Amino acid sequence: MATVIRPELSIKNKYHIDKHRHYELKHFCLQYPKWKKTYMELDSPNISTSSFESISSGNLPGDPTARRAIAKAQLTERIEMVEKVAREADNYLWQYILKAVTENLSYTYLKTRLNIPCGKDMYYDRYRKFFWLLNTARK
């Protein structure tokens, strides 16, 4: 049975964030593959504007080229934020952390399939640090 990480840590823990904020950040990260896919599709001339209108909020210019540019800028900002925070959490394990938080993978999967080069305690410390840093970055 896989270890299920608790969404809320003790207030005394250095990486404590509210349980509901943790879930919000987790679901934010789970959108990462969709952002990458949409970003790649934005370069295609055949994409419909409805495919990327959900990315942007508010009134956008009527120019489709401008809407694409705005959508690409917003996607780039989100993608880079998640990647940057993963690097800040651990410069050596950042790719494993990124894969885990964006694909909802457990430590067991990372260890058995991807051979993550650290123990469970170290991984979960960096995992919690990632969400703590993301909480700060997303304020």
Coordinates of N, CA and C in Angstrom, one line a residue:
M1 N 0.8 -1.2 0.0 CA 0.0 0.0 0.0 C 0.9 1.2 0.0
A2 N 0.6 2.2 -0.8 CA 1.4 3.4 -0.9 C 1.1 4.3 0.3
T3 N 2.2 5.1 0.6 CA 2.1 6.0 1.6 C 1.2 7.2 1.2
V4 N 0.3 7.6 2.0 CA -0.5 8.8 1.6 C 0.0 9.9 2.5
I5 N 0.5 11.0 1.9 CA 1.0 12.1 2.6 C -0.2 12.9 3.2
R6 N -0.1 13.3 4.4 CA -1.2 14.1 5.0 C -1.1 15.5 4.5
P7 N -2.2 16.1 4.2 CA -2.2 17.4 3.6 C -1.9 18.5 4.6
E8 N -2.1 18.2 5.9 CA -1.8 19.2 6.9 C -0.8 18.7 7.9
L9 N 0.2 19.6 8.1 CA 1.3 19.3 9.0 C 1.0 20.0 10.3
S10 N 1.8 19.6 11.3 CA 1.7 20.3 12.6 C 2.1 21.7 12.5
I11 N 1.5 22.6 13.3 CA 1.8 24.0 13.2 C 3.3 24.2 13.6
K12 N 3.9 23.3 14.3 CA 5.3 23.4 14.7 C 6.2 23.1 13.5
N13 N 5.7 22.4 12.5 CA 6.5 22.0 11.4 C 6.9 23.3 10.6
K14 N 8.2 23.4 10.1 CA 8.7 24.5 9.4 C 8.0 24.8 8.1
Y15 N 7.4 23.7 7.5 CA 6.7 23.8 6.2 C 5.2 23.8 6.3
H16 N 4.7 24.2 7.5 CA 3.2 24.2 7.7 C 2.5 25.1 6.8
I17 N 1.5 24.6 6.1 CA 0.5 25.5 5.4 C -0.9 24.9 5.7
D18 N -1.9 25.7 5.6 CA -3.3 25.2 5.8 C -3.6 24.1 4.9
K19 N -4.4 23.1 5.4 CA -4.8 21.9 4.6 C -5.5 22.3 3.3
H20 N -6.4 23.3 3.4 CA -7.1 23.6 2.1 C -6.2 24.4 1.2
R21 N -5.3 25.2 1.7 CA -4.3 25.8 0.8 C -3.4 24.8 0.1
H22 N -3.0 23.7 0.9 CA -2.2 22.7 0.3 C -3.0 22.0 -0.9
Y23 N -4.3 21.7 -0.7 CA -5.1 21.2 -1.8 C -5.2 22.1 -3.0
E24 N -5.3 23.4 -2.7 CA -5.4 24.4 -3.8 C -4.1 24.4 -4.6
L25 N -3.0 24.4 -3.9 CA -1.7 24.4 -4.6 C -1.5 23.0 -5.3
K26 N -1.9 21.9 -4.7 CA -1.7 20.6 -5.4 C -2.5 20.6 -6.7
H27 N -3.8 21.1 -6.6 CA -4.6 21.1 -7.9 C -4.0 22.1 -8.9
F28 N -3.4 23.2 -8.4 CA -2.8 24.1 -9.3 C -1.7 23.4 -10.1
C29 N -0.9 22.6 -9.4 CA 0.3 21.9 -10.0 C -0.2 20.8 -10.9
L30 N -1.3 20.1 -10.6 CA -1.9 19.1 -11.5 C -2.3 19.6 -12.8
Q31 N -2.4 20.9 -13.0 CA -2.8 21.5 -14.3 C -1.6 21.7 -15.2
Y32 N -0.4 21.5 -14.7 CA 0.8 21.7 -15.4 C 0.9 20.9 -16.7
P33 N 0.5 19.6 -16.8 CA 0.6 19.0 -18.1 C -0.4 19.6 -19.1
K34 N -1.5 20.1 -18.7 CA -2.4 20.8 -19.6 C -1.9 22.1 -20.1
W35 N -1.2 22.8 -19.2 CA -0.6 24.1 -19.6 C 0.5 23.8 -20.7
K36 N 1.3 22.8 -20.5 CA 2.4 22.5 -21.4 C 1.8 22.1 -22.8
K37 N 0.7 21.3 -22.8 CA 0.1 20.9 -24.0 C -0.6 22.1 -24.7
T38 N -1.3 22.9 -24.0 CA -1.9 24.1 -24.5 C -0.8 25.1 -25.1
Y39 N 0.3 25.2 -24.4 CA 1.3 26.1 -24.9 C 1.8 25.6 -26.2
M40 N 2.1 24.3 -26.3 CA 2.5 23.8 -27.6 C 1.5 23.9 -28.7
E41 N 0.2 23.8 -28.4 CA -0.8 23.9 -29.3 C -1.0 25.4 -29.8
L42 N -0.6 26.3 -29.0 CA -0.8 27.7 -29.4 C 0.1 28.1 -30.6
D43 N 1.1 27.3 -30.9 CA 2.0 27.6 -32.0 C 1.3 27.1 -33.3
S44 N 0.3 26.2 -33.2 CA -0.4 25.7 -34.3 C -1.4 26.7 -34.9
P45 N -1.4 26.9 -36.2 CA -2.3 27.9 -36.8 C -3.7 27.3 -36.8
N46 N -3.9 26.0 -36.5 CA -5.3 25.4 -36.6 C -6.0 25.5 -35.3
I47 N -5.4 25.9 -34.2 CA -6.1 25.9 -32.9 C -7.2 27.0 -32.9
S48 N -8.3 26.6 -32.3 CA -9.4 27.5 -32.1 C -9.2 28.4 -30.9
T49 N -9.7 29.6 -30.9 CA -9.5 30.5 -29.8 C -10.2 29.9 -28.5
S50 N -11.2 29.1 -28.6 CA -11.9 28.6 -27.4 C -11.0 27.7 -26.7
S51 N -10.0 27.1 -27.3 CA -9.0 26.2 -26.6 C -8.2 26.9 -25.6
F52 N -7.9 28.2 -25.8 CA -7.1 28.9 -24.8 C -7.8 30.0 -24.1
E53 N -9.1 30.2 -24.3 CA -9.8 31.3 -23.7 C -9.9 31.1 -22.2
S54 N -9.9 29.8 -21.8 CA -10.1 29.5 -20.3 C -8.8 29.9 -19.6
I55 N -7.7 30.0 -20.2 CA -6.5 30.4 -19.6 C -6.5 31.8 -19.1
S56 N -7.0 32.7 -19.9 CA -7.1 34.1 -19.6 C -8.4 34.5 -18.9
S57 N -8.3 35.5 -18.1 CA -9.5 36.0 -17.4 C -9.6 37.5 -17.8
G58 N -10.8 37.9 -17.7 CA -11.1 39.4 -18.0 C -11.3 39.6 -19.5
N59 N -11.4 40.9 -19.8 CA -11.7 41.2 -21.2 C -10.4 41.2 -22.0
L60 N -10.3 40.5 -23.1 CA -9.1 40.5 -23.9 C -9.4 41.2 -25.2
P61 N -8.4 41.7 -25.8 CA -8.6 42.4 -27.1 C -9.2 41.4 -28.1
G62 N -9.9 42.0 -29.1 CA -10.5 41.2 -30.2 C -9.6 40.5 -31.1
D63 N -8.3 40.9 -31.1 CA -7.3 40.4 -32.0 C -6.9 39.0 -31.6
P64 N -7.1 37.9 -32.4 CA -6.7 36.6 -32.0 C -5.2 36.4 -31.8
T65 N -4.4 37.2 -32.5 CA -3.0 37.1 -32.3 C -2.6 37.6 -30.9
A66 N -3.3 38.7 -30.5 CA -3.0 39.2 -29.1 C -3.5 38.3 -28.1
R67 N -4.6 37.6 -28.3 CA -5.1 36.6 -27.3 C -4.2 35.5 -27.2
R68 N -3.6 35.0 -28.3 CA -2.6 33.9 -28.2 C -1.4 34.4 -27.4
A69 N -0.9 35.6 -27.7 CA 0.3 36.1 -27.0 C 0.0 36.2 -25.5
I70 N -1.1 36.7 -25.1 CA -1.5 36.8 -23.7 C -1.6 35.5 -23.1
A71 N -2.2 34.5 -23.8 CA -2.3 33.2 -23.2 C -1.0 32.5 -23.1
K72 N -0.1 32.7 -24.1 CA 1.2 32.1 -24.0 C 2.0 32.7 -22.8
A73 N 1.9 34.0 -22.6 CA 2.6 34.7 -21.5 C 2.1 34.2 -20.2
Q74 N 0.8 34.0 -20.0 CA 0.2 33.5 -18.8 C 0.7 32.0 -18.5
L75 N 0.6 31.2 -19.6 CA 1.1 29.9 -19.4 C 2.6 29.8 -19.1
T76 N 3.4 30.6 -19.8 CA 4.8 30.6 -19.5 C 5.1 31.0 -18.0
E77 N 4.3 32.0 -17.5 CA 4.5 32.4 -16.1 C 4.2 31.2 -15.2
R78 N 3.1 30.5 -15.4 CA 2.7 29.4 -14.5 C 3.7 28.3 -14.6
I79 N 4.1 27.9 -15.8 CA 5.0 26.8 -16.0 C 6.3 27.1 -15.4
E80 N 6.9 28.3 -15.6 CA 8.1 28.7 -15.0 C 8.1 28.8 -13.5
M81 N 6.9 29.2 -13.0 CA 6.8 29.3 -11.5 C 6.9 27.9 -10.9
V82 N 6.2 27.0 -11.4 CA 6.3 25.6 -10.8 C 7.7 25.0 -11.0
E83 N 8.3 25.2 -12.1 CA 9.6 24.6 -12.3 C 10.7 25.3 -11.4
K84 N 10.6 26.6 -11.3 CA 11.5 27.4 -10.5 C 11.4 27.0 -9.0
V85 N 10.2 26.8 -8.5 CA 9.9 26.4 -7.1 C 10.5 25.0 -6.9
A86 N 10.3 24.1 -7.9 CA 10.8 22.8 -7.7 C 12.4 22.8 -7.6
R87 N 13.0 23.7 -8.4 CA 14.5 23.8 -8.3 C 14.9 24.4 -6.9
E88 N 14.1 25.3 -6.4 CA 14.4 25.9 -5.1 C 14.2 24.9 -4.0
A89 N 13.3 24.0 -4.2 CA 13.0 23.0 -3.1 C 14.2 22.1 -3.0
D90 N 14.8 21.7 -4.1 CA 16.0 20.9 -4.1 C 16.6 20.9 -5.5
N91 N 17.8 21.4 -5.6 CA 18.4 21.6 -6.9 C 18.8 20.2 -7.5
Y92 N 19.0 19.2 -6.7 CA 19.3 17.9 -7.2 C 18.1 17.0 -7.5
L93 N 17.1 17.1 -6.7 CA 15.9 16.3 -6.9 C 14.7 17.0 -7.6
W94 N 15.0 18.2 -8.1 CA 13.9 19.0 -8.6 C 13.0 18.3 -9.7
Q95 N 13.7 17.5 -10.6 CA 12.9 16.8 -11.6 C 12.0 15.8 -11.1
Y96 N 12.4 15.1 -10.0 CA 11.5 14.1 -9.4 C 10.4 14.8 -8.7
I97 N 10.7 15.9 -8.0 CA 9.6 16.6 -7.3 C 8.6 17.2 -8.3
L98 N 9.1 17.7 -9.4 CA 8.2 18.3 -10.5 C 7.3 17.2 -11.0
K99 N 7.9 16.0 -11.3 CA 7.1 14.9 -11.9 C 6.1 14.5 -10.8
A100 N 6.4 14.4 -9.6 CA 5.5 13.9 -8.6 C 4.3 14.9 -8.3
V101 N 4.6 16.2 -8.3 CA 3.6 17.2 -8.0 C 2.7 17.5 -9.2
T102 N 3.2 17.2 -10.4 CA 2.4 17.5 -11.6 C 1.7 16.3 -12.1
E103 N 2.1 15.1 -11.7 CA 1.4 13.9 -12.1 C 0.9 13.1 -11.0
N104 N 0.9 13.6 -9.8 CA 0.3 13.0 -8.6 C 1.0 11.6 -8.3
L105 N 2.3 11.6 -8.4 CA 3.0 10.3 -8.2 C 3.5 10.2 -6.7
S106 N 3.5 9.0 -6.2 CA 3.9 8.7 -4.9 C 5.5 8.4 -4.8
Y107 N 6.0 8.5 -3.6 CA 7.4 8.1 -3.5 C 7.7 6.7 -3.9
T108 N 6.8 5.8 -3.6 CA 6.9 4.4 -4.0 C 7.1 4.3 -5.5
Y109 N 6.3 5.0 -6.3 CA 6.4 5.0 -7.8 C 7.8 5.6 -8.2
L110 N 8.1 6.7 -7.6 CA 9.4 7.4 -7.9 C 10.6 6.4 -7.6
K111 N 10.5 5.7 -6.5 CA 11.6 4.8 -6.1 C 11.7 3.6 -7.0
T112 N 10.5 2.9 -7.3 CA 10.5 1.7 -8.0 C 10.7 1.9 -9.5
R113 N 10.0 2.9 -10.1 CA 10.1 3.1 -11.5 C 11.1 4.1 -12.0
L114 N 11.4 5.1 -11.2 CA 12.3 6.2 -11.6 C 13.6 6.2 -10.9
N115 N 13.7 5.3 -9.8 CA 14.9 5.1 -9.0 C 15.4 6.5 -8.5
I116 N 14.5 7.1 -7.7 CA 14.9 8.4 -7.1 C 16.0 8.2 -6.1
P117 N 17.1 9.0 -6.2 CA 18.3 8.7 -5.4 C 18.2 9.3 -4.0
C118 N 17.2 9.1 -3.3 CA 17.1 9.5 -1.9 C 16.1 8.7 -1.1
G119 N 16.1 8.8 0.2 CA 15.2 8.1 1.0 C 13.8 8.8 1.1
K120 N 12.9 8.1 1.7 CA 11.5 8.6 1.8 C 11.5 9.9 2.7
D121 N 12.2 9.9 3.8 CA 12.1 11.1 4.7 C 12.7 12.3 4.0
M122 N 13.8 12.2 3.3 CA 14.4 13.3 2.6 C 13.4 13.8 1.5
Y123 N 12.8 12.8 0.7 CA 11.9 13.2 -0.4 C 10.7 14.0 0.2
Y124 N 10.1 13.5 1.2 CA 8.9 14.1 1.7 C 9.2 15.5 2.4
D125 N 10.4 15.6 2.9 CA 10.8 16.9 3.4 C 10.9 17.9 2.2
R126 N 11.5 17.5 1.1 CA 11.6 18.4 -0.1 C 10.2 18.6 -0.7
Y127 N 9.4 17.6 -0.7 CA 8.0 17.7 -1.2 C 7.2 18.8 -0.4
R128 N 7.3 18.7 0.9 CA 6.6 19.7 1.7 C 7.3 21.1 1.5
K129 N 8.6 21.1 1.4 CA 9.2 22.4 1.1 C 8.8 23.0 -0.2
F130 N 8.6 22.2 -1.2 CA 8.1 22.7 -2.5 C 6.7 23.4 -2.3
F131 N 5.8 22.8 -1.6 CA 4.5 23.4 -1.4 C 4.6 24.7 -0.6
W132 N 5.5 24.6 0.4 CA 5.7 25.8 1.3 C 6.2 27.0 0.4
L133 N 7.2 26.7 -0.5 CA 7.7 27.7 -1.3 C 6.7 28.2 -2.4
L134 N 5.9 27.3 -2.9 CA 4.9 27.6 -3.9 C 3.8 28.5 -3.2
N135 N 3.5 28.2 -2.0 CA 2.5 29.0 -1.2 C 3.0 30.5 -1.2
T136 N 4.3 30.7 -1.0 CA 4.8 32.0 -0.9 C 4.8 32.6 -2.3
A137 N 5.2 31.9 -3.3 CA 5.3 32.4 -4.7 C 3.9 32.7 -5.3
R138 N 2.9 32.1 -4.8 CA 1.5 32.3 -5.4 C 0.7 33.3 -4.6
K139 N 1.3 34.0 -3.7 CA 0.5 35.0 -2.9 C 0.1 36.2 -3.7

